[in-house]
Amino acid sequence: MPDSNPRPDGRANRLAREKSPYLLQHALNPVDWVPWDEEAFERARVEDRPIFLSIGYATCHWCHVMERESFEDADVAALLNRDFVSIKVDREERPDIDGVYMTACQLMTGQGGWPLTIVMTPDKQPFFAGTYFPRESVAGRAGMLDLLPRLAALWRERRADVEAAGVSALAAIREVEVRGLGSMDGVLDEDTLRRGFSDLLARYDPHQGGFSRAPKFPAPHQLLFLLRWSDRTGDRRGVEMVEKTLVSMRRGGIFDHVGYGFHRYSTDARWLVPHFEKMLYDQALLAMAYTELWQMTGDDAHRTVAHEIYEYVARDLTDAEGGFHSAEDADSEGREGAFYVWTRDEFDAVLGPALGEDGTRLARRAFRVEARGNFADEASGLRTGENILHVGETTAEIAAALGEEVDRIEERLEEARRVLFATRSTRERPLLDDKVLTDWNGLMIAALARSGLAFGDESLVEAAAQAADFILDRLRDEEGTLLHRYRDGDSAIVAGAADHACLAWGLIELYGATFDPRWLRSAREVVDALLERFWDPDRLGVFNVDAAQSDLPVRQKELYDGATPSANATTWYVLLRLGRLTGDLELLDRAESLRRALAGPVGGAPSAHTMSLVALDLALGPSQEVVVTGDPDAAGTRRLLDALAGRYGPRTSVLFKPAGGGPDAPGPPAAELLEEIAPFTGPHDLVDGKAAAYVCSGFACRRPTTDVTEMVKQLT
């Protein structure tokens, strides 16, 4: 953990007692930071001071900039310590706090981002909002040295106006919540899917892929929806947009061509210059998108990218106990991207001794390395002499130009990559944010399990199972309540709706990859807790936090998809998946209620809710449930299950009911547990002593078949 500049008195502030890497980064600031707790607000009330709330996360570049410029500065610290109670929040630990005050910032300023800066009353009413502020005023942007005295004067001299502004801000946030779920306006149907597709088509960049100009964000849930659109309608434009986007991303600088994995987003339209942080959720959702694209197209290049992502996650983001760490920072050596970029001289000096001139020249050509650098500085617009490795020509194009075999070109470039990786590993690494978050781990469990099933790769499934065991064992308290964060032996922070929904998704996928019914049972337990603690019986949908959590002035519901799918969209999807796997009509009724509640926001802006469109695609069907029963070790059983495993079937659920089997097979107890969880599987038995598949839809099953071809025919 890199230290901030030491405090003049040599003592740490109260953040030193926290577990969050982000909060610990600020423990030696001269600012008297305190964590978000009732003690801080009581102190503000007693001392009659406003709250200075700063929200960020460990891998946030501009958070680091604001810390270096202002929070390590003695003059800024003196103003904060004299006139405010200063609270630091890690948005990844407390997304609920971030959600409320980001909404406030967007309503008050028309924009948002991190670091998020809020000034509010001791009663948590915000009266000033912004994002990054420099130390000194520059180019029309107020600096902290000017801003803080003005805000303190407002608090002292215009208290009534300040308090009125805070009341109005909270009222506006509550109004946003009222306008959200529950209006029941409109209907979500296939026309909603069509409008979502049309919106994305209109925004699509046909040259570079993606759905915006600069900056470009991956948004994998958009890609998952487009694949389902093509599967549903036969309109190949959906899968073509996905393929162009994912191929362009893999070739661009947003992908780490030396160590693998994807950076957060691209600052330009060509996927070339990223913000260099790497987030667990991006790896999970992009790996899922590459897996589904492989299933749709059969192009092994897409499967390879998914494997590269998982190689990065296994090497650099996997906790020794089995869970997954949150992120890697963009900064090292005091600047962004230093770990990842190369001058041409550095590049040649590393590769020359190992590969010779010809090999080095090939690598320069493949990775677009130039003497003056291959990108312009974002601020100055000038070339820096540094290079972000990316791919222009394909290996086939290079091979044709050089008159060599493609396989030989690929071997030589892989050798170059290994040499670069070994040298890069000696550099100062960016900070690893090693906290384990339940929701992001749920997404990675889902991705690993789905890919492991599709690729027939047991190592991926095992990694998913280890992470699921870790979460279920280490991130629940004595009463079995799910928790949100684990780090350094400490599990804490009551889990929110997103944690429950994402974990349930992961457990459902893990059941599909293993057919171990304990995962299905665990998924049901998590969903039962989700509905019991977060469901809104009046306006429907799920709140971000449960009713017992009383330290926020507004109880929000997450509807829009951002970097990750929203809690309500994921809940809808999970209710449909689990309801159909178990035949539980209550779960399906809840899913239908959520569909009606989401009609207003999703119908009004379909492409802003693409995870909801994924759920809607499943809700509209046609969907099938396939129950395969047979001896787990029998060849006939394997043929049926293998035919289902690699098939792209986003509206197909598969259950396996074991009948007999060898000493390592799940055996009859697994069949009994499955019947307990999914009673409709009870009557499904062998046919003439052979493994059989029962294809069901709409609570009715077709005649069972022992033939793979006939099973696939029934599905199509």
PDB file of N, CA and C in Angstrom, residues 280-281 284-285 288 323-324 436-450 464 467-468 471 475 482 484 498-510 570:
ATOM      1  N   LEU A 280     -12.584  -6.078 -11.854  1.00  0.00           N
ATOM      2  CA  LEU A 280     -13.039  -7.471 -11.889  1.00  0.00           C
ATOM      3  C   LEU A 280     -14.323  -7.617 -12.688  1.00  0.00           C
ATOM      4  N   TYR A 281     -15.272  -6.683 -12.500  1.00  0.00           N
ATOM      5  CA  TYR A 281     -16.560  -6.840 -13.169  1.00  0.00           C
ATOM      6  C   TYR A 281     -16.424  -6.750 -14.687  1.00  0.00           C
ATOM      7  N   ALA A 284     -15.288 -10.139 -15.903  1.00  0.00           N
ATOM      8  CA  ALA A 284     -16.362 -11.132 -15.839  1.00  0.00           C
ATOM      9  C   ALA A 284     -17.344 -10.977 -16.991  1.00  0.00           C
ATOM     10  N   LEU A 285     -17.846  -9.775 -17.169  1.00  0.00           N
ATOM     11  CA  LEU A 285     -18.900  -9.571 -18.162  1.00  0.00           C
ATOM     12  C   LEU A 285     -18.365  -9.665 -19.589  1.00  0.00           C
ATOM     13  N   MET A 288     -17.890 -13.311 -20.430  1.00  0.00           N
ATOM     14  CA  MET A 288     -19.189 -13.894 -20.755  1.00  0.00           C
ATOM     15  C   MET A 288     -19.598 -13.538 -22.181  1.00  0.00           C
ATOM     16  N   GLY A 323     -11.545 -16.411  -3.376  1.00  0.00           N
ATOM     17  CA  GLY A 323     -12.344 -15.322  -3.918  1.00  0.00           C
ATOM     18  C   GLY A 323     -11.531 -14.504  -4.913  1.00  0.00           C
ATOM     19  N   PHE A 324     -12.152 -13.444  -5.421  1.00  0.00           N
ATOM     20  CA  PHE A 324     -11.508 -12.612  -6.437  1.00  0.00           C
ATOM     21  C   PHE A 324     -11.375 -11.172  -5.946  1.00  0.00           C
ATOM     22  N   VAL A 436     -12.518  -8.270  -1.426  1.00  0.00           N
ATOM     23  CA  VAL A 436     -13.378  -9.220  -2.133  1.00  0.00           C
ATOM     24  C   VAL A 436     -14.818  -8.764  -1.949  1.00  0.00           C
ATOM     25  N   LEU A 437     -15.493  -8.451  -3.045  1.00  0.00           N
ATOM     26  CA  LEU A 437     -16.865  -7.944  -3.010  1.00  0.00           C
ATOM     27  C   LEU A 437     -17.831  -9.024  -3.497  1.00  0.00           C
ATOM     28  N   THR A 438     -18.917  -9.212  -2.784  1.00  0.00           N
ATOM     29  CA  THR A 438     -19.841 -10.299  -3.096  1.00  0.00           C
ATOM     30  C   THR A 438     -20.466 -10.137  -4.466  1.00  0.00           C
ATOM     31  N   ASP A 439     -20.910  -8.931  -4.817  1.00  0.00           N
ATOM     32  CA  ASP A 439     -21.606  -8.768  -6.100  1.00  0.00           C
ATOM     33  C   ASP A 439     -20.667  -9.010  -7.272  1.00  0.00           C
ATOM     34  N   TRP A 440     -19.468  -8.434  -7.242  1.00  0.00           N
ATOM     35  CA  TRP A 440     -18.532  -8.622  -8.349  1.00  0.00           C
ATOM     36  C   TRP A 440     -18.062 -10.070  -8.428  1.00  0.00           C
ATOM     37  N   ASN A 441     -17.890 -10.719  -7.268  1.00  0.00           N
ATOM     38  CA  ASN A 441     -17.541 -12.136  -7.285  1.00  0.00           C
ATOM     39  C   ASN A 441     -18.665 -12.972  -7.868  1.00  0.00           C
ATOM     40  N   GLY A 442     -19.910 -12.592  -7.598  1.00  0.00           N
ATOM     41  CA  GLY A 442     -21.031 -13.304  -8.203  1.00  0.00           C
ATOM     42  C   GLY A 442     -20.976 -13.249  -9.717  1.00  0.00           C
ATOM     43  N   LEU A 443     -20.626 -12.085 -10.269  1.00  0.00           N
ATOM     44  CA  LEU A 443     -20.508 -11.965 -11.723  1.00  0.00           C
ATOM     45  C   LEU A 443     -19.389 -12.846 -12.269  1.00  0.00           C
ATOM     46  N   MET A 444     -18.248 -12.884 -11.575  1.00  0.00           N
ATOM     47  CA  MET A 444     -17.141 -13.710 -12.052  1.00  0.00           C
ATOM     48  C   MET A 444     -17.469 -15.199 -11.926  1.00  0.00           C
ATOM     49  N   ILE A 445     -18.149 -15.585 -10.864  1.00  0.00           N
ATOM     50  CA  ILE A 445     -18.585 -16.977 -10.727  1.00  0.00           C
ATOM     51  C   ILE A 445     -19.496 -17.346 -11.894  1.00  0.00           C
ATOM     52  N   ALA A 446     -20.438 -16.457 -12.232  1.00  0.00           N
ATOM     53  CA  ALA A 446     -21.347 -16.718 -13.351  1.00  0.00           C
ATOM     54  C   ALA A 446     -20.577 -16.877 -14.651  1.00  0.00           C
ATOM     55  N   ALA A 447     -19.614 -15.997 -14.902  1.00  0.00           N
ATOM     56  CA  ALA A 447     -18.851 -16.057 -16.149  1.00  0.00           C
ATOM     57  C   ALA A 447     -18.013 -17.324 -16.228  1.00  0.00           C
ATOM     58  N   LEU A 448     -17.280 -17.640 -15.168  1.00  0.00           N
ATOM     59  CA  LEU A 448     -16.436 -18.831 -15.158  1.00  0.00           C
ATOM     60  C   LEU A 448     -17.255 -20.097 -15.372  1.00  0.00           C
ATOM     61  N   ALA A 449     -18.383 -20.177 -14.676  1.00  0.00           N
ATOM     62  CA  ALA A 449     -19.206 -21.377 -14.793  1.00  0.00           C
ATOM     63  C   ALA A 449     -19.777 -21.515 -16.202  1.00  0.00           C
ATOM     64  N   ARG A 450     -20.251 -20.399 -16.757  1.00  0.00           N
ATOM     65  CA  ARG A 450     -20.819 -20.469 -18.097  1.00  0.00           C
ATOM     66  C   ARG A 450     -19.750 -20.829 -19.125  1.00  0.00           C
ATOM     67  N   ALA A 464     -14.780 -21.304 -10.257  1.00  0.00           N
ATOM     68  CA  ALA A 464     -16.080 -20.739  -9.872  1.00  0.00           C
ATOM     69  C   ALA A 464     -16.571 -21.363  -8.576  1.00  0.00           C
ATOM     70  N   ALA A 467     -14.653 -20.058  -5.515  1.00  0.00           N
ATOM     71  CA  ALA A 467     -15.088 -18.706  -5.150  1.00  0.00           C
ATOM     72  C   ALA A 467     -16.455 -18.734  -4.480  1.00  0.00           C
ATOM     73  N   ALA A 468     -17.365 -19.565  -4.994  1.00  0.00           N
ATOM     74  CA  ALA A 468     -18.695 -19.654  -4.385  1.00  0.00           C
ATOM     75  C   ALA A 468     -18.603 -20.190  -2.966  1.00  0.00           C
ATOM     76  N   ILE A 471     -17.345 -17.345  -0.734  1.00  0.00           N
ATOM     77  CA  ILE A 471     -18.364 -16.335  -0.419  1.00  0.00           C
ATOM     78  C   ILE A 471     -19.364 -16.885   0.594  1.00  0.00           C
ATOM     79  N   LEU A 475     -18.388 -14.876   3.848  1.00  0.00           N
ATOM     80  CA  LEU A 475     -19.128 -13.617   3.746  1.00  0.00           C
ATOM     81  C   LEU A 475     -20.574 -13.767   4.212  1.00  0.00           C
ATOM     82  N   LEU A 482     -25.966 -12.378   4.583  1.00  0.00           N
ATOM     83  CA  LEU A 482     -24.913 -12.169   3.594  1.00  0.00           C
ATOM     84  C   LEU A 482     -24.233 -10.832   3.829  1.00  0.00           C
ATOM     85  N   HIS A 484     -21.080  -7.937   2.404  1.00  0.00           N
ATOM     86  CA  HIS A 484     -20.666  -7.343   1.124  1.00  0.00           C
ATOM     87  C   HIS A 484     -19.169  -7.408   0.873  1.00  0.00           C
ATOM     88  N   ALA A 498     -27.891  -5.869  -4.864  1.00  0.00           N
ATOM     89  CA  ALA A 498     -27.009  -6.277  -5.959  1.00  0.00           C
ATOM     90  C   ALA A 498     -26.151  -7.467  -5.564  1.00  0.00           C
ATOM     91  N   ASP A 499     -25.690  -7.496  -4.314  1.00  0.00           N
ATOM     92  CA  ASP A 499     -24.909  -8.643  -3.843  1.00  0.00           C
ATOM     93  C   ASP A 499     -25.727  -9.925  -3.946  1.00  0.00           C
ATOM     94  N   HIS A 500     -26.959  -9.867  -3.469  1.00  0.00           N
ATOM     95  CA  HIS A 500     -27.815 -11.054  -3.494  1.00  0.00           C
ATOM     96  C   HIS A 500     -28.118 -11.488  -4.929  1.00  0.00           C
ATOM     97  N   ALA A 501     -28.462 -10.527  -5.773  1.00  0.00           N
ATOM     98  CA  ALA A 501     -28.858 -10.871  -7.145  1.00  0.00           C
ATOM     99  C   ALA A 501     -27.679 -11.432  -7.933  1.00  0.00           C
ATOM    100  N   CYS A 502     -26.509 -10.787  -7.819  1.00  0.00           N
ATOM    101  CA  CYS A 502     -25.345 -11.253  -8.584  1.00  0.00           C
ATOM    102  C   CYS A 502     -24.847 -12.601  -8.071  1.00  0.00           C
ATOM    103  N   LEU A 503     -24.845 -12.791  -6.765  1.00  0.00           N
ATOM    104  CA  LEU A 503     -24.429 -14.082  -6.230  1.00  0.00           C
ATOM    105  C   LEU A 503     -25.390 -15.173  -6.668  1.00  0.00           C
ATOM    106  N   ALA A 504     -26.690 -14.897  -6.632  1.00  0.00           N
ATOM    107  CA  ALA A 504     -27.667 -15.890  -7.086  1.00  0.00           C
ATOM    108  C   ALA A 504     -27.440 -16.248  -8.548  1.00  0.00           C
ATOM    109  N   TRP A 505     -27.127 -15.248  -9.370  1.00  0.00           N
ATOM    110  CA  TRP A 505     -26.829 -15.517 -10.784  1.00  0.00           C
ATOM    111  C   TRP A 505     -25.642 -16.471 -10.899  1.00  0.00           C
ATOM    112  N   GLY A 506     -24.579 -16.181 -10.144  1.00  0.00           N
ATOM    113  CA  GLY A 506     -23.414 -17.053 -10.183  1.00  0.00           C
ATOM    114  C   GLY A 506     -23.731 -18.467  -9.755  1.00  0.00           C
ATOM    115  N   LEU A 507     -24.532 -18.622  -8.706  1.00  0.00           N
ATOM    116  CA  LEU A 507     -24.877 -19.953  -8.212  1.00  0.00           C
ATOM    117  C   LEU A 507     -25.747 -20.711  -9.205  1.00  0.00           C
ATOM    118  N   ILE A 508     -26.631 -20.013  -9.892  1.00  0.00           N
ATOM    119  CA  ILE A 508     -27.460 -20.653 -10.924  1.00  0.00           C
ATOM    120  C   ILE A 508     -26.582 -21.168 -12.058  1.00  0.00           C
ATOM    121  N   GLU A 509     -25.632 -20.352 -12.509  1.00  0.00           N
ATOM    122  CA  GLU A 509     -24.724 -20.795 -13.570  1.00  0.00           C
ATOM    123  C   GLU A 509     -23.856 -21.964 -13.091  1.00  0.00           C
ATOM    124  N   LEU A 510     -23.477 -21.932 -11.829  1.00  0.00           N
ATOM    125  CA  LEU A 510     -22.649 -23.006 -11.288  1.00  0.00           C
ATOM    126  C   LEU A 510     -23.430 -24.309 -11.224  1.00  0.00           C
ATOM    127  N   THR A 570     -30.979  -7.408 -12.727  1.00  0.00           N
ATOM    128  CA  THR A 570     -30.393  -8.697 -12.383  1.00  0.00           C
ATOM    129  C   THR A 570     -31.370  -9.522 -11.563  1.00  0.00           C
TER     130      THR A 570
END
